[in-house]
C-alpha atoms as one frame of an Amber mdcrd trajectory, in Angstrom:
protein
-107.484  57.557 127.874-107.255  54.044 125.603-103.958  53.279 123.909-103.713
  53.328 120.204-105.150  50.056 119.185-103.821  47.617 116.869-106.938  47.861
 114.328-106.210  51.691 113.722-102.556  50.729 112.856-103.836  48.038 110.252
-106.170  50.371 109.005-103.246  52.825 107.985-101.523  50.133 106.437-104.243
  49.217 104.526-104.889  52.741 103.345-101.332  52.961 102.321-102.024  49.519
 100.086-105.179  51.061  98.716-103.206  54.371  97.657-100.578  52.691  95.970
 -97.866  53.858  98.080 -95.297  51.425  99.658 -96.105  49.832 102.727 -94.011
  51.351 105.639 -95.373  49.868 108.989 -93.229  52.356 111.123 -94.308  55.578
 109.413 -98.143  54.333 109.722 -97.256  53.801 113.380 -96.126  57.068 113.752
 -98.984  58.680 111.717-101.360  56.781 113.787 -99.951  58.097 117.187 -99.624
  61.698 115.883-103.289  61.960 114.658-104.470  60.613 117.843-102.582  62.947
 120.029-103.547  65.637 117.601-107.212  64.676 117.904-107.214  64.298 121.436
-104.953  67.078 123.367-105.786  65.441 126.863-104.872  61.680 125.739-102.430
  59.838 127.725-101.018  56.742 126.085-100.028  53.710 128.088 -99.097  50.989
 125.436 -96.130  52.561 123.935 -93.240  50.371 125.180 -94.443  47.071 123.042
 -93.643  49.551 120.079 -89.926  50.226 120.775 -88.895  46.101 120.711 -90.755
  45.804 117.383 -88.141  44.540 114.736 -89.278  46.799 111.918 -88.806  49.787
 114.394 -85.433  48.490 115.442 -84.547  48.098 111.854 -85.254  51.738 111.325
 -83.424  52.882 114.302 -80.405  50.859 113.261 -80.586  52.610 110.070 -80.562
  55.917 111.507 -77.541  55.101 113.863 -75.725  53.671 111.015 -76.094  56.940
 108.809 -75.114  59.029 111.779 -72.091  57.018 112.407 -70.270  58.404 115.782
 -67.668  57.351 118.034 -67.956  53.846 120.118 -69.107  53.901 123.672 -67.354
  52.531 126.898 -67.701  49.194 125.237 -65.531  50.038 122.234 -68.058  48.369
 120.049 -68.095  50.538 116.634 -71.102  50.495 114.197 -69.085  48.761 111.637
 -68.076  46.067 114.209 -71.792  45.587 114.623 -72.571  45.213 111.024 -69.491
  42.804 110.604 -70.862  40.332 113.138 -74.412  40.441 111.975 -77.190  43.181
 112.154 -80.059  40.913 112.708 -78.716  38.714 115.488 -77.788  42.095 117.112
 -81.136  43.301 117.007 -83.005  40.195 117.722 -80.871  40.220 120.824 -81.810
  43.701 121.808 -85.842  43.234 120.942 -85.275  39.866 123.449 -83.870  41.918
 126.172 -86.400  44.718 125.894 -89.228  42.105 125.674 -88.252  40.355 128.902
 -87.275  43.575 130.630 -83.504  42.552 131.096 -82.350  45.429 129.055 -79.923
  47.645 131.049 -78.020  50.542 129.639 -74.113  50.874 129.746 -72.611  54.114
 131.415 -71.759  56.781 128.825 -68.417  57.886 127.942 -67.506  61.473 128.643
 -65.140  63.342 126.329 -64.666  67.068 126.455 -64.915  68.588 123.166 -63.602
  72.361 122.176 -66.262  74.881 121.458 -66.153  76.296 117.905 -64.914  79.561
 117.784 -64.057  79.705 121.749 -60.608  78.698 122.189 -60.098  77.282 125.543
 -63.644  76.310 126.345 -64.782  72.891 126.276 -68.602  71.218 126.492 -69.063
  67.542 127.754 -70.157  65.021 125.406 -71.693  61.662 126.550 -71.272  59.005
 123.881 -73.493  55.959 124.762 -72.889  52.357 123.086 -74.026  51.566 119.578
 -76.871  49.170 121.236 -78.131  52.299 123.623 -78.128  54.470 120.621 -80.325
  51.947 119.041 -82.890  51.533 121.465 -82.957  55.386 122.323 -83.749  55.955
 118.581 -86.320  53.473 118.573 -87.827  55.331 121.704 -87.655  58.508 119.886
 -89.495  56.964 116.726 -92.405  56.195 118.990 -92.387  58.850 121.293 -91.875
  61.886 118.847 -95.037  61.759 117.149 -97.078  61.890 120.349 -95.466  65.140
 121.691 -94.842  66.530 118.407 -98.633  66.931 118.165 -98.751  69.251 121.124
 -95.809  71.251 120.476 -96.448  75.020 119.641 -95.578  77.243 116.742 -92.616
  79.052 118.548 -90.344  76.012 118.731 -88.217  75.179 115.808 -85.322  72.926
 116.903 -84.896  69.081 116.272 -88.428  69.048 115.018 -89.787  67.478 111.515
 -89.919  69.764 108.571 -88.455  73.011 110.825 -85.323  74.495 110.671 -82.955
  77.069 112.029 -83.437  79.162 108.816 -87.287  79.146 109.606 -86.796  80.374
 113.055 -84.491  83.140 111.593 -87.272  84.063 109.145 -89.640  84.210 112.107
 -87.418  86.733 113.867 -87.187  88.844 110.793 -91.010  89.046 110.263 -91.299
  89.680 113.997 -88.973  92.588 114.004 -90.184  93.931 110.706 -93.535  94.485
 112.570 -92.564  97.006 115.114 -90.959  94.695 117.883 -87.736  96.738 118.417
 -86.727  95.140 121.833 -85.165  91.849 121.562 -84.385  89.844 124.812 -81.439
  87.522 123.848 -81.688  84.069 126.220 -78.734  82.075 126.822 -79.595  78.902
 129.466 -76.475  77.854 131.308 -75.709  74.269 130.623 -79.362  73.518 129.497
 -78.729  69.726 128.948 -76.722  69.416 132.178 -79.389  70.896 134.446 -82.784
  69.688 133.462 -84.434  68.143 136.509 -85.214  64.713 136.150 -88.327  64.658
 138.272 -89.630  67.682 136.440 -88.947  66.223 132.938 -90.452  63.008 133.800
 -93.554  64.921 134.990 -93.701  66.485 131.600 -93.463  63.044 129.673 -96.280
  61.729 132.373 -98.625  64.409 130.924 -98.876  62.389 127.487 -97.264  58.817
 128.679 -98.532  56.788 131.491 -96.763  53.530 130.047 -94.917  52.835 133.255
 -92.320  50.599 131.155 -91.501  53.432 128.871 -91.177  56.118 131.731 -88.955
  53.553 133.753 -86.722  53.022 130.642 -86.298  56.876 130.020 -85.297  57.130
 133.847 -82.626  54.526 133.504 -81.483  56.708 130.622 -81.505  59.743 132.898
 -79.632  57.785 135.607 -77.003  55.719 133.540 -73.997  57.552 134.949 -70.770
  58.811 132.990 -67.452  57.441 132.718 -64.553  60.289 132.494 -60.929  59.412
 133.477 -61.429  55.789 134.439 -63.940  56.897 137.075 -67.960  56.543 136.795
 -70.228  59.496 138.188 -73.491  59.271 138.866 -75.894  61.722 137.087 -78.164
  63.672 139.447 -79.575  66.136 136.940 -79.621  66.672 133.053 -80.056  64.465
 130.073 -76.902  63.276 128.286 -75.679  65.677 125.340 -74.908  63.349 122.877
 -77.800  60.640 123.041 -80.324  60.568 120.323 -83.175  61.063 122.461 -81.799
  64.091 124.087 -82.877  66.892 121.917 -86.571  65.405 122.133 -86.424  65.299
 126.185 -85.261  68.755 126.045 -88.038  69.952 123.900 -90.281  68.235 125.903
 -89.021  69.829 129.140 -88.893  73.279 127.558 -92.356  72.890 125.998 -93.335
  74.587 129.757 -91.715  77.786 128.507 -93.537  77.688 125.034 -97.046  77.054
 127.006 -96.278  79.998 129.124 -95.905  82.174 126.113 -99.151  80.969 124.695
-100.770  82.412 128.012 -99.060  84.831 130.202 -96.370  85.852 127.559 -98.506
  86.577 124.726 -98.461  90.032 125.469 -95.109  90.699 126.164 -93.634  89.597
 122.791 -93.078  86.967 119.985 -90.787  83.785 121.534 -88.751  82.131 118.918
 -86.860  78.941 120.513 -84.809  76.680 118.617 -84.347  73.997 121.544 -82.460
  75.612 124.296 -81.430  78.733 122.271 -84.497  81.309 122.105 -85.021  85.156
 121.808 -88.241  87.152 122.539 -89.123  90.251 120.381 -91.188  93.044 122.257
 -92.591  95.999 121.366 -91.381  98.278 124.567 -88.226  97.703 126.748 -90.657
  97.197 129.753 -92.449  94.235 128.207 -88.911  92.652 127.374 -87.852  93.100
 130.905 -91.202  91.217 132.050 -90.328  88.657 129.403 -86.836  87.834 130.925
 -88.399  87.762 134.399 -91.213  85.043 133.254 -88.636  83.179 131.326 -86.290
  82.893 134.370 -89.225  82.204 136.567 -90.406  79.033 134.089 -87.006  77.706
 133.428 -86.451  77.715 137.462 -89.238  75.184 137.995 -87.348  72.846 135.662
 -83.891  73.584 137.142 -82.522  75.603 134.650 -80.981  79.362 134.965 -80.434
  81.954 132.439 -76.892  82.738 131.845 -76.421  86.567 133.328 -73.448  87.387
 131.186 -74.878  85.953 127.736 -78.503  86.983 128.246 -79.706  90.798 128.044
 -81.887  93.262 126.167 -81.104  94.592 122.777 -82.802  97.633 120.925 -83.013
  97.493 117.068 -84.119 100.740 116.272 -82.560 102.203 113.315 -79.701  99.686
 113.451 -78.534 101.093 116.887 -77.844  97.488 118.138 -77.569  93.945 116.564
 -77.792  90.404 118.166 -76.400  86.885 117.468 -79.038  84.163 116.965 -78.297
  80.655 115.496 -74.942  81.532 113.980 -76.331  84.892 112.270 -75.853  88.530
 113.205 -79.306  90.273 112.971 -79.213  93.896 112.503 -81.837  96.423 111.079
 -80.402  98.098 108.110 -81.707 101.382 106.139 -83.470 100.394 102.963 -81.888
 101.565  99.806 -85.503 102.013  98.070 -87.347 103.687 100.908 -85.054 106.060
 103.046 -85.674 106.055 106.603 -87.054 102.867 106.676 -85.477 100.179 108.511
 -85.589  96.306 107.965 -83.972  93.412 109.752 -81.087  91.787 107.831 -79.011
  88.937 108.749 -75.531  87.671 107.889 -72.898  85.273 109.338 -71.878  86.180
 112.876 -67.972  86.939 113.568 -68.146  83.617 115.199 -69.233  82.019 112.374
 -66.588  83.232 110.080 -63.851  82.760 112.702 -64.881  79.069 112.853 -64.720
  78.700 109.160 -61.425  80.667 108.946 -59.829  78.366 111.718 -61.004  75.114
 109.524 -59.347  76.825 106.331 -56.151  77.976 108.098 -55.711  74.364 109.723
 -56.075  72.913 106.046 -53.817  75.079 104.334 -51.273  75.058 107.437 -47.470
  75.386 106.236 -46.707  72.637 108.168 -48.750  70.431 105.887 -47.287  71.370
 102.565 -46.242  67.652 101.957 -49.931  67.294 100.996 -50.613  68.193  97.305
 -52.863  71.254  96.436 -55.509  69.164  94.878 -56.046  66.948  98.058 -56.256
  70.310 100.402 -58.799  71.613  97.917 -60.686  68.420  98.096 -60.725  68.572
 102.021 -61.894  72.184 101.719 -64.772  71.986  99.312 -67.212  70.162 101.799
 -66.659  72.628 104.361 -67.410  75.397 102.148 -70.058  74.009 100.484 -71.781
  73.150 103.715 -71.199  76.434 105.168 -72.662  78.338 102.145 -75.526  76.097
 102.111 -76.682  77.058 105.490 -75.473  80.761 105.306 -76.547  81.617 101.600
 -80.626  82.292 103.130 -79.983  85.817 104.121 -77.950  88.884 103.410 -74.582
  87.139 103.247 -73.079  88.397  99.713 -70.213  90.589 101.399 -69.331  87.907
 103.663 -69.256  85.192 100.865 -66.892  87.394  98.967 -64.537  87.797 102.068
 -64.368  84.244 102.597 -63.794  83.481  98.964 -60.895  86.193  99.134 -59.505
  84.472 102.290 -59.450  80.970 100.781 -57.586  82.241  97.681 -55.055  83.861
  99.611 -54.728  80.779 102.131 -54.051  78.736  99.047 -51.682  80.847  97.443
 -49.683  81.203 100.405 -49.680  77.207 100.836 -48.800  77.034  97.139 -45.861
  79.427  97.667 -44.531  77.523 100.645 -44.859  74.406  99.001 -42.643  75.554
  96.429 -40.157  77.513  98.328 -41.289  80.840  96.979 -40.926  83.858  99.071
 -42.493  87.268  99.134 -46.030  88.764  99.528 -46.772  88.800  95.778 -49.196
  85.766  95.928 -51.980  87.590  94.255 -50.074  88.203  90.905 -48.734  84.911
  90.916 -51.663  82.569  91.785 -54.590  84.858  90.037 -58.436  84.101  89.783
 -57.458  82.037  86.687 -55.172  79.617  88.874 -57.843  79.404  91.792 -60.655
  78.682  89.038 -58.529  75.787  87.652 -58.160  74.278  90.916 -61.967  73.654
  91.162 -62.224  75.607  94.668 -65.899  75.849  95.568 -66.520  79.450  95.610
 -69.512  80.926  97.616 -69.835  84.490  95.613 -72.869  84.038  93.784 -74.374
  81.332  95.458 -76.692  83.088  97.976 -80.100  84.192  98.272 -81.430  87.528
  99.824 -84.333  87.114 102.164 -87.354  89.012 101.398 -86.741  91.693 104.220
 -89.629  94.025 103.253 -92.337  91.266 103.835 -94.879  91.205 106.538 -94.167
  94.578 107.673
């Protein structure tokens, strides 16, 4: 029940000096909090708020906010403006306001951004001010190790040393062990529907620091400004704030715990924040898993999307499902006929999003731009897309993307020079596209070991 003592933090700092490692007080603080939370699962921390306004923590938070950039909030102040006016003065003022309990967050600036691959659909994004982002990040630095110590193996999203690819690998292993039925879950507006009382109740299981809990409540109730009108937020955590992914994981940890108990016999849960699947050996258990998930999420004020949640059968490659940008489907082994293993490749939606970006960059309305400038715009997009999808079975999709990029650049160049006809392939051949320095995806893929862990 006791708080993390200053002596334990100093001890960690001393060990850092003895080991010859550079002294990092923020890292020492996080490691001490994590170790204490891990060793005592029932421990509740009551002295965390004081760490949020430490200058070293605020400086670390500022460096993270500065790296992520982001648009300004309702006050119009940008990261560059803060840097120009003096970061030290800015952080000292924040620390003083936090220390004297006079810090008050500003309302969020609400914007609607289009959903990738879904024309006509938008999702709300709530943008805090730079000052609020720094304080939220500082609070996340302090709170994350406390809750990270209790998170289960089923959770992969927004966690240190865990990724979407790790989640996909867990799905592959479970499916190749005979779990042929998949419950695909889609939570309707997860970030916007989390019940505040339910979320704070989950936070209070590990944190009894009233000042810290009050700070989080002020962020949950700070309101949004859209179209010149300020509206209160009765539920949800602002999607776009640095601390929201952690708060969502804390709330959805209830689902992970339910799977450790009641759900263990129903199947394997793989969750990436609010996106999750359950792989079960039978349809009956998959249906029971759907019922359990709906009941647990209902306690948090959330609901499954009836049209986007369902049950899929993987037997002999009859059906596939989408998860984290990949299409997952069982494919017959080329080596052992009659045996099927789970493969994954980029989904049609992921491919369409990339095609839209390529088409926009090579639009005929932009032929005044040099071809080299278009290539310079496309290469980071292609490199990032390939970096994510290279783990899997994406070779054929990569070849198709290379062909599409080649075609779009050839058509763009033909239009630029006033050339007509569809003989672009002969006019602008492989040698031409190679000389342009276009990043090519072919050959930059890595096949997963699909036969492992059967």
